[in-house]
Structure formats: structure tokens, C-alpha cells
Coordinates of C-alpha atoms in Angstrom, one line a residue:
Chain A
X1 CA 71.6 47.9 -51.5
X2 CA 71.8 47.2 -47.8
X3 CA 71.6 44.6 -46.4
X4 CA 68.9 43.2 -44.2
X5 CA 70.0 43.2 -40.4
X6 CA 68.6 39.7 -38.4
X7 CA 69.8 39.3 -35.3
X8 CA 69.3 35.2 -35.4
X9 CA 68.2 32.3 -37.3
X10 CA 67.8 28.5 -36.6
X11 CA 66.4 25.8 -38.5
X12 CA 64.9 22.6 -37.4
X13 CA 64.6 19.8 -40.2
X14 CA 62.9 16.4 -40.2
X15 CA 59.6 17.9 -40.1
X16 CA 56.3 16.8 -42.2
X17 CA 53.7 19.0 -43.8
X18 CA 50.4 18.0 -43.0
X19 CA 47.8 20.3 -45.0
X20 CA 44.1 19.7 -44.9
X21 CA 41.3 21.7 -47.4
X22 CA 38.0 22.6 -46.8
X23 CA 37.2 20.9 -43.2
X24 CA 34.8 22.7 -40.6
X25 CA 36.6 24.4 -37.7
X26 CA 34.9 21.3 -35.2
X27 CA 37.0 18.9 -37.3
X28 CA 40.1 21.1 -37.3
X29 CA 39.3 21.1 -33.5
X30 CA 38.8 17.3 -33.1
X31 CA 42.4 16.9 -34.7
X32 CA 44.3 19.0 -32.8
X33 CA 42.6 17.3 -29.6
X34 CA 43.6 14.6 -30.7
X35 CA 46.8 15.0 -31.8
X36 CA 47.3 16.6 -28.2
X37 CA 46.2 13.4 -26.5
X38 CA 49.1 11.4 -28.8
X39 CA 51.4 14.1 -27.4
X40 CA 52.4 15.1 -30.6
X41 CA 53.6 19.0 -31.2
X42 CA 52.9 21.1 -34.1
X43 CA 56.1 23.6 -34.2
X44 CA 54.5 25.4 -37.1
X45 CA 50.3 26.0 -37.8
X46 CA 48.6 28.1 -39.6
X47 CA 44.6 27.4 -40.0
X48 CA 42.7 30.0 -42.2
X49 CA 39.0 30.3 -42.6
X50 CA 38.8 30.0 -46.5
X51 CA 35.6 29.3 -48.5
X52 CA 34.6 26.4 -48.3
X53 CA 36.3 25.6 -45.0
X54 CA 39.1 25.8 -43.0
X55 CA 42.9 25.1 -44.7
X56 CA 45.3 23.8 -42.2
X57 CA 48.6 24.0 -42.6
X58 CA 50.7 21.6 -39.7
X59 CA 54.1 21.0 -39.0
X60 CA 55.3 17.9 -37.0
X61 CA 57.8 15.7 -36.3
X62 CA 57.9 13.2 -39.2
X63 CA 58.5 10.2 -36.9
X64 CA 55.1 11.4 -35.7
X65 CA 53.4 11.6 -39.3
X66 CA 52.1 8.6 -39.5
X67 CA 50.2 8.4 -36.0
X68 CA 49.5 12.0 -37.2
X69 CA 48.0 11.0 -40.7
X70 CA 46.1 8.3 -39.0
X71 CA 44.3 10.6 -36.8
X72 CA 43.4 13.1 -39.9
X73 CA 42.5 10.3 -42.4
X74 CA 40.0 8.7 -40.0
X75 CA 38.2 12.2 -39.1
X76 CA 38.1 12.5 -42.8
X77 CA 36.6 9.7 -43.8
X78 CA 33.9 9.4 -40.9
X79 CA 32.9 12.5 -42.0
X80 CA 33.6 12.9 -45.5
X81 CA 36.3 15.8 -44.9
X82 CA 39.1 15.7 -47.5
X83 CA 41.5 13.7 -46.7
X84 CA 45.0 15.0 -45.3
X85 CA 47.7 15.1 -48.0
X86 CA 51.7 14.9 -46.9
X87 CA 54.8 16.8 -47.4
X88 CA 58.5 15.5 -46.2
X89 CA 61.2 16.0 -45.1
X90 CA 60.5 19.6 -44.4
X91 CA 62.6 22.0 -42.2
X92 CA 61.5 25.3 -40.7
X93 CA 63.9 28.1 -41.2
X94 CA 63.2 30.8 -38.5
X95 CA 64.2 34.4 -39.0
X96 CA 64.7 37.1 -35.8
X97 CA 63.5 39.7 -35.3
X98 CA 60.5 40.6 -37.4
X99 CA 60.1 44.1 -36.0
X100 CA 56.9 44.7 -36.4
X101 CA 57.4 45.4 -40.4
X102 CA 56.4 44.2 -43.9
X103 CA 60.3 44.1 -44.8
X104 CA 61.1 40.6 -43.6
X105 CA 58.9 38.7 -44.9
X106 CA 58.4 40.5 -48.6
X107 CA 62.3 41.0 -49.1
X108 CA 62.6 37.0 -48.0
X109 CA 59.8 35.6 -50.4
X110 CA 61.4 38.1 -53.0
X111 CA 64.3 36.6 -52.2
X112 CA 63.9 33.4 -52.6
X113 CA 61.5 33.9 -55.2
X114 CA 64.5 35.3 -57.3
X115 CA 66.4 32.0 -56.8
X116 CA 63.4 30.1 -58.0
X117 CA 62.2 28.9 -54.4
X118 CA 59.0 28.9 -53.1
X119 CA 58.2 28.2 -49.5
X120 CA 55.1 25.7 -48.9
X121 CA 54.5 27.8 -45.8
X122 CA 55.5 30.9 -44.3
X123 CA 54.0 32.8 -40.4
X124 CA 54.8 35.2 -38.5
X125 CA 55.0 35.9 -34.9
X126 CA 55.1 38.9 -32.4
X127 CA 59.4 38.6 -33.0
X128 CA 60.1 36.0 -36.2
X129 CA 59.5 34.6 -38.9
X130 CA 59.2 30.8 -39.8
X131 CA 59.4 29.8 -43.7
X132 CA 58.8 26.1 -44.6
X133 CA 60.8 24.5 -46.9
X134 CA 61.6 21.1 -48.9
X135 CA 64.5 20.0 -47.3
X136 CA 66.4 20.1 -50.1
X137 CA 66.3 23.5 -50.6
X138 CA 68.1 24.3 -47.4
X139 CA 71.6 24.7 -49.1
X140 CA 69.7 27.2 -52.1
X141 CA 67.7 29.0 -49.6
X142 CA 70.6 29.8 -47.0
X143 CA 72.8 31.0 -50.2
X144 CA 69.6 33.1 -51.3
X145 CA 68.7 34.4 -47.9
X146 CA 72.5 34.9 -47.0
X147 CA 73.3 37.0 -50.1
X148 CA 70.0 39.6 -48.6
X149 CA 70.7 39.1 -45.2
X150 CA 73.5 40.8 -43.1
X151 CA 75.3 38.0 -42.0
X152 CA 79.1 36.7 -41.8
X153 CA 79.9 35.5 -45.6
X154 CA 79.1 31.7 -45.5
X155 CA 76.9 31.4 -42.1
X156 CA 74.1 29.1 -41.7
X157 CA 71.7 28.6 -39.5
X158 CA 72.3 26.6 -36.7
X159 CA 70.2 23.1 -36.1
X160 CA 67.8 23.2 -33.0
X161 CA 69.6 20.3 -30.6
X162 CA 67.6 20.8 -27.5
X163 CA 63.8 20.0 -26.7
X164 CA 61.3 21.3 -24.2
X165 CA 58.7 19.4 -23.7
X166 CA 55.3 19.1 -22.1
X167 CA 54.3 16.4 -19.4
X168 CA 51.3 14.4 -19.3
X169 CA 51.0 14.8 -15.4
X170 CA 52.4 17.3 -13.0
X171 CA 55.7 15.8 -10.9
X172 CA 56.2 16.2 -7.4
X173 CA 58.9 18.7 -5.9
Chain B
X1 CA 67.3 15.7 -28.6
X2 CA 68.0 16.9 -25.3
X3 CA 64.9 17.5 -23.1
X4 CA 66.2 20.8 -21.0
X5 CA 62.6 22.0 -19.5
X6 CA 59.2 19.7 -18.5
X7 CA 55.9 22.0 -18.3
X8 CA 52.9 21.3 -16.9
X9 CA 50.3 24.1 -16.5
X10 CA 47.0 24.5 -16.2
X11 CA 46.0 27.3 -16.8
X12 CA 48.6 27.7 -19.4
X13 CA 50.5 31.1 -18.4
X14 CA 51.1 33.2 -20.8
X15 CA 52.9 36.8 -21.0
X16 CA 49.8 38.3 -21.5
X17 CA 46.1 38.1 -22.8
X18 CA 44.9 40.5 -24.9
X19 CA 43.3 42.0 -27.9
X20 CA 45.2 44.6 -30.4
X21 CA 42.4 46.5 -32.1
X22 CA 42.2 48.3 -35.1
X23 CA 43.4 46.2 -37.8
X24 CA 42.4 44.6 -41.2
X25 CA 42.8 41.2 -42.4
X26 CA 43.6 41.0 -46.0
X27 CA 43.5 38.0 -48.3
X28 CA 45.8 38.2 -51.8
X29 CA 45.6 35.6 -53.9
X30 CA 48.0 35.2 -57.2
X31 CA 50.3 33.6 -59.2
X32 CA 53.9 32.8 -58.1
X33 CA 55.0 35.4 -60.5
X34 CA 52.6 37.6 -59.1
X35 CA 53.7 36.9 -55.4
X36 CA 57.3 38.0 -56.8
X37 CA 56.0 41.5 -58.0
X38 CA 53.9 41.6 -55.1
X39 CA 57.0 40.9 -53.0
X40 CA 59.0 43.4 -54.4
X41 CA 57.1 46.0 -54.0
X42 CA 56.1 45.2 -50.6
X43 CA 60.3 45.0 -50.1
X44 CA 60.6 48.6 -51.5
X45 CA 58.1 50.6 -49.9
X46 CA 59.5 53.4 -48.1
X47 CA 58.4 53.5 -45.1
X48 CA 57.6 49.9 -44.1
X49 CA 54.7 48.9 -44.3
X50 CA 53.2 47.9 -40.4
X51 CA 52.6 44.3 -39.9
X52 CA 50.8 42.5 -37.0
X53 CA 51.4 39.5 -39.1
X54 CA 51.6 37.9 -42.2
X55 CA 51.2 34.2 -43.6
X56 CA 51.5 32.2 -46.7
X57 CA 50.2 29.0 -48.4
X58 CA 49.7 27.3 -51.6
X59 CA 46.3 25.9 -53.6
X60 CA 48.2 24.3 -56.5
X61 CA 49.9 27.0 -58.3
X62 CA 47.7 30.0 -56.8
X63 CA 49.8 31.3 -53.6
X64 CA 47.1 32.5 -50.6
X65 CA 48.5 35.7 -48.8
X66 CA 46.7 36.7 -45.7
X67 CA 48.3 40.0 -44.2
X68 CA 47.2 41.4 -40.5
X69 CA 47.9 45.1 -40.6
X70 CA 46.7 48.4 -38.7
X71 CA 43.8 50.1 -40.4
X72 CA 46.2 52.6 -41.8
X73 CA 47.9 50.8 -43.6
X74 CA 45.8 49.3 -45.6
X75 CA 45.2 51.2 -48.4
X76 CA 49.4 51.0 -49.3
X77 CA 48.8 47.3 -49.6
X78 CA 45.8 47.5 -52.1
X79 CA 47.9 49.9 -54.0
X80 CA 50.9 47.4 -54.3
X81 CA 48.6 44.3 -54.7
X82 CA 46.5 45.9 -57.9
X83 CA 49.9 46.8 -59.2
X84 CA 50.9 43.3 -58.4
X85 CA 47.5 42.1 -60.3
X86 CA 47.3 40.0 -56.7
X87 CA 43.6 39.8 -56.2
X88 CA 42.1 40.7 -53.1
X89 CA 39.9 37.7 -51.8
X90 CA 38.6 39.1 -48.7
X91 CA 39.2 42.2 -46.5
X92 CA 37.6 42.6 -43.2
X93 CA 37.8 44.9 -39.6
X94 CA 40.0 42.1 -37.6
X95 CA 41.5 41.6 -34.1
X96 CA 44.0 39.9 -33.1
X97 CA 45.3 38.1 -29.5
X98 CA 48.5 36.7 -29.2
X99 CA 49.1 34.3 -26.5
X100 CA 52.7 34.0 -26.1
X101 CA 54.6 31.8 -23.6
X102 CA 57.9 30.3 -22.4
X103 CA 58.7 27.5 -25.5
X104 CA 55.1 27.4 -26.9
X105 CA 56.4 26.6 -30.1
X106 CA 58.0 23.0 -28.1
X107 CA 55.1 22.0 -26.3
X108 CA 51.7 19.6 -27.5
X109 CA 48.4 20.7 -26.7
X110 CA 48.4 24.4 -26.7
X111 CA 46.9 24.3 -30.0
X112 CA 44.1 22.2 -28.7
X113 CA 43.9 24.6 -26.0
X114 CA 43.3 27.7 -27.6
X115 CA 41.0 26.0 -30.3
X116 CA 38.8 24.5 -27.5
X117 CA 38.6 27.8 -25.8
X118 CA 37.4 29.2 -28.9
X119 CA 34.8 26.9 -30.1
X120 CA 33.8 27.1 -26.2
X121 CA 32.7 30.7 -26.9
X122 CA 31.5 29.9 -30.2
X123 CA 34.1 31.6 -32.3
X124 CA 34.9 30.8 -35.5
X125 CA 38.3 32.8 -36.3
X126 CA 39.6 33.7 -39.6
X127 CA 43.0 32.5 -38.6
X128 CA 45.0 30.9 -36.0
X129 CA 48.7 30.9 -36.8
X130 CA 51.2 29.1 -34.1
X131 CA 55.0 30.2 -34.8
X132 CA 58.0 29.9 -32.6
X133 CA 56.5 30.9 -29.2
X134 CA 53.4 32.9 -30.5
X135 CA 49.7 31.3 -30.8
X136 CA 48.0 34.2 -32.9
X137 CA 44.5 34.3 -33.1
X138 CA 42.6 36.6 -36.0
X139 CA 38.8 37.1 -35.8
X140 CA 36.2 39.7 -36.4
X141 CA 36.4 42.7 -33.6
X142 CA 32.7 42.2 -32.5
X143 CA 34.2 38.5 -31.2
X144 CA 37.2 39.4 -29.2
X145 CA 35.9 39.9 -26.2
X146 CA 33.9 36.1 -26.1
X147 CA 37.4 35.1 -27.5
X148 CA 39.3 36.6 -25.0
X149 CA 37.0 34.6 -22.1
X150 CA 37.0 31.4 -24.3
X151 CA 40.8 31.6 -24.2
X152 CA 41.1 32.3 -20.4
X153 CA 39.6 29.3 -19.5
X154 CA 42.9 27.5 -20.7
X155 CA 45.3 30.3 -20.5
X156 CA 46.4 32.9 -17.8
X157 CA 47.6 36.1 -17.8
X158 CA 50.7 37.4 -15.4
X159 CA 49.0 37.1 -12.0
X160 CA 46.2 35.8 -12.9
X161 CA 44.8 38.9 -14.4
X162 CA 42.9 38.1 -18.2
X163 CA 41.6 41.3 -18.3

């Protein structure tokens, strides 16, 4: 078989899950404002009209979850939403490039399907792929996705050790 | 961590702002064991299938595919999801506009942004999916271009040009 060419991975851990069911798109709007004005960043989203309602997947920092939960849980009882339910730790393993294909992101579910892994979350981009994952499944899912993958026997994916970051107010100079 | 970039922008600027046409949204719904037959298959068709994009959750045990894909293609994914006994939730004519920047993926707010935007031209997507440096927006073609003028009140094109 041959093996899958990537030209990068990564993976970020200490993430939370934050997944909401069945709220309107205002509410999924009155969040994410408001998460915005607690300058809190979702590195992963996915939202999808569904229903009876919008399901929200979010990723964020998980020393942010509970400012995070806060927000969601009072939305959802003001308003009788369902309230937000948790996953953590979670990491985000990000695949490059996508290519514009199918292949990546069947032959990686497959893959990790065959080792008896399911991802909570998977998106793609214009040029990757982002899979979230218990955080205890890192070691499985780098053995199942390395076996697939064309990479040097016993790589991993490197941890994300830099930020970028956006400022409340523009500086001068 | 260490911080290596600040932004500030508004308008957000973005690589570009506009629609690809053409497509279909499709939403599978199965088992896990079904999402493995779908998987393979998808894995083994020769030639690949196209993809403008692709995204998974979970409702209990019952796994929610959505698949973004030319017009096309289609047909090759019904095939592989009836042989998959995936059932097909939803299919509908979609656009898509991807607002990419420099470390979107890193910085709060953008989200917010391109939901306000929408909801300021009355658009209800059927998905918004924010990965690495790609916001994604899917919605039905008769909405893109109210989208695309919701979204450029918060984001910019290269020299300023939304069009």
C-alpha cells in the first residue's frame, strides 16, 4: 500500500470541547460575542445548521473553560437553550496538506477507526486538517496515523510552543 | 507560550473574499461501524474524490458527516454512502467563502466577526467551520452574495477590494 505523503503535522493539547445542541444561530452569535469580549480564542469550530438548531462544536483553552462555560450556561438558561456539555483535556492534531481531496480525511478516520479511535471532531481547511482527540489517545493515534502516513518510523508531531495573539486596542508605532 | 505577533485590524484583512460556486453540501449520518465502511471506501476511490471540505461530529453513538464537494462529484459519494448504509440527512446546492488570514486560527474574535456579519445580512448558514487559519462559511447559493457584503463589513480583501 503506499503510504500517505503529509508534508507537516502539529498538535496542540490542553484544549476543552465545548459542544452545544439545538440553539438558534442568534444564541450561537451571542456566545461567540461574548466569548470575544473575554478574549478567549476558539482554535477549532465547527457550527452546523441541524434540525432542530444549530450544533456547535468549540475548541478552547481549558484554563479558559470555565469563564467559557459560564458564558454558555447563562445564555442557556435565560433562554431555555440546552445547556453546554464539556470535554477535556483535548488536543488538536493538525494534518498538512489536505490537497483539495477526499483522501486525507477518509484514509485518517479509517485509520483510526481500525485502531478503535474515534475523533470527537474532525474540519477541514483550504490546506489541513484538524482531528480532535481525548488526550489520551495521542500516543494510539500518532502510532495509527504514523503506520498510514509517510513519515520517519517513530515521528510525532511536534507541540505548538508559540502564540499569536490579538490585542484589545491598537499600539502606537 | 511565547507571544511572537500582536494584531489589531479592523477591517480584518484577509487573503481574499470570495464565493466558490458550484457545490453541494451533503449530510451522512451512521453508525461508527458504518463511518469505517464509509471511510474505506471514500479512502479507495480511484480518483479522489474533490473536497472543498469535510467535517465530523458525534450525537451519542450516531456520527454526523457533512461533506462540501463540487457538483460533480456528488453522485460518487451517494454511491459509496448507500454502500456504506450511511444515510443521507440532507443534500442541498451550497457555496462556500473562505476567509483566510495571517494566524486566524490564534486570534479571539474572528468568529464573532464573521457571525455578526452574517446575521447582519440575515444569513443563516448551514455551516461555519474555523480550522487552522481558515474561517469557512457554507450557505445556500442564492445567499452568497448578501453574505459576501455581511462579511465585508468586518473583513477586507487585498487592497481593499471585496468584490
Amino acid at each position: 500500500m503506499t503510504r500517505l505523503r503529509i508534508t507537516g503535522w502539529k498538535h496542540r493539547r490542553e484544549l476543552s470541547l465545548l459542544a452545544l445542541k439545538d440553539w438558534p444561530w442568534a444564541g450561537v452569535n451571542s456566545l461567540a460575542g461574548a466569548l470575544a469580549q473575554a478574549h478567549i480564542n476558539l482554535p477549532f469550530l465547527l457550527m452546523q445548521t441541524g434540525k432542530g438548531g444549530v450544533w456547535v462544536r468549540l475548541c478552547l483553552e481549558q484554563g479558559k473553560r470555565p469563564q467559557a462555560q459560564a458564558l454558555a450556561a447563562e445564555l442557556a438558561q435565560d433562554h431555555g437553550w440546552e445547556p453546554p456539555l464539556i470535554s477535556e483535556p483535548v488536543i488538536a492534531l493538525t494534518f498538512y496538506p489536505l490537497a483539495g481531496g477526499m483522501t486525507l480525511p477518509a484514509e485518517a478516520l479509517a485509520c483510526l477507526a481500525g485502531a478503535g479511535l474515534h475523533p470527537l471532531a474532525l474540519g477541514t481547511s483550504l490546506a489541513a486538517m484538524t482531528v480532535i482527540l481525548p488526550e489520551e489517545m495521542l500516543p494510539a493515534a500518532v502510532q495509527a496515523l504514523g503506520s498510514r502516513f509517510d513519515l520517519p518510523p517513530g515521528s510525532s508531531p511536534p507541540e505548538e510552543r508559540v502564540s499569536v495573539v490579538q490585542s484589545p486596542v491598537k499600539r502606537e508605532g | 507560550m511565547e507571544t511572537v505577533a500582536v494584531y489589531f485590524e479592523k477591517p480584518v484583512r484577509t487573503y481574499g473574499l470570495k464565493a466558490r460556486l458550484g457545490n453541494v453540501a451533503l449530510s451522512l449520518e451512521c453508525t461508527a461501524a458504518g463511518l469505517t465502511g464509509l471511510t474505506d471506501a471514500l479512502a479507495a476511490l480511484e480518483p479522489p474524490l474533490q473536497l472543498v471540505s469535510c467535517s465530523l461530529m458525534w450525537e451519542g453513538d450516531l456520527a454526523l458527516l457533512q461533506v462540501c464537494l463540487p457538483q460533480d462529484q456528488a453522485r460518487r459519494l451517494e454511491e459509496a454512502a448507500a454502500q456504506a448504509e450511511a444515510r443521507i440527512a440532507g443534500c442541498s446546492p451550497a457555496d462556500v467563502i473562505n476567509l483566510q488570514g495571517p494566524h486566524f486560527g490564534d486570534r479571539w474574535g474572528l468568529a464573532s466577526e464573521a457571525l455578526r456579519g452574517l446575521e447582519s445580512a440575515g444569513i443563516d448558514p448551514f455551516c461555519v467551520l474555523g480550522v487552522t487559519h481558515t474561517l469557512q462559511v457554507t450557505m445556500a447559493p442564492e445567499n452568497n452574495q448578501a453574505a459576501l457584503e455581511g462579511l465585508g463589513r468586518g473583513f477586507c480583501a487585498p487592497g481593499g477590494d471585496n468584490g
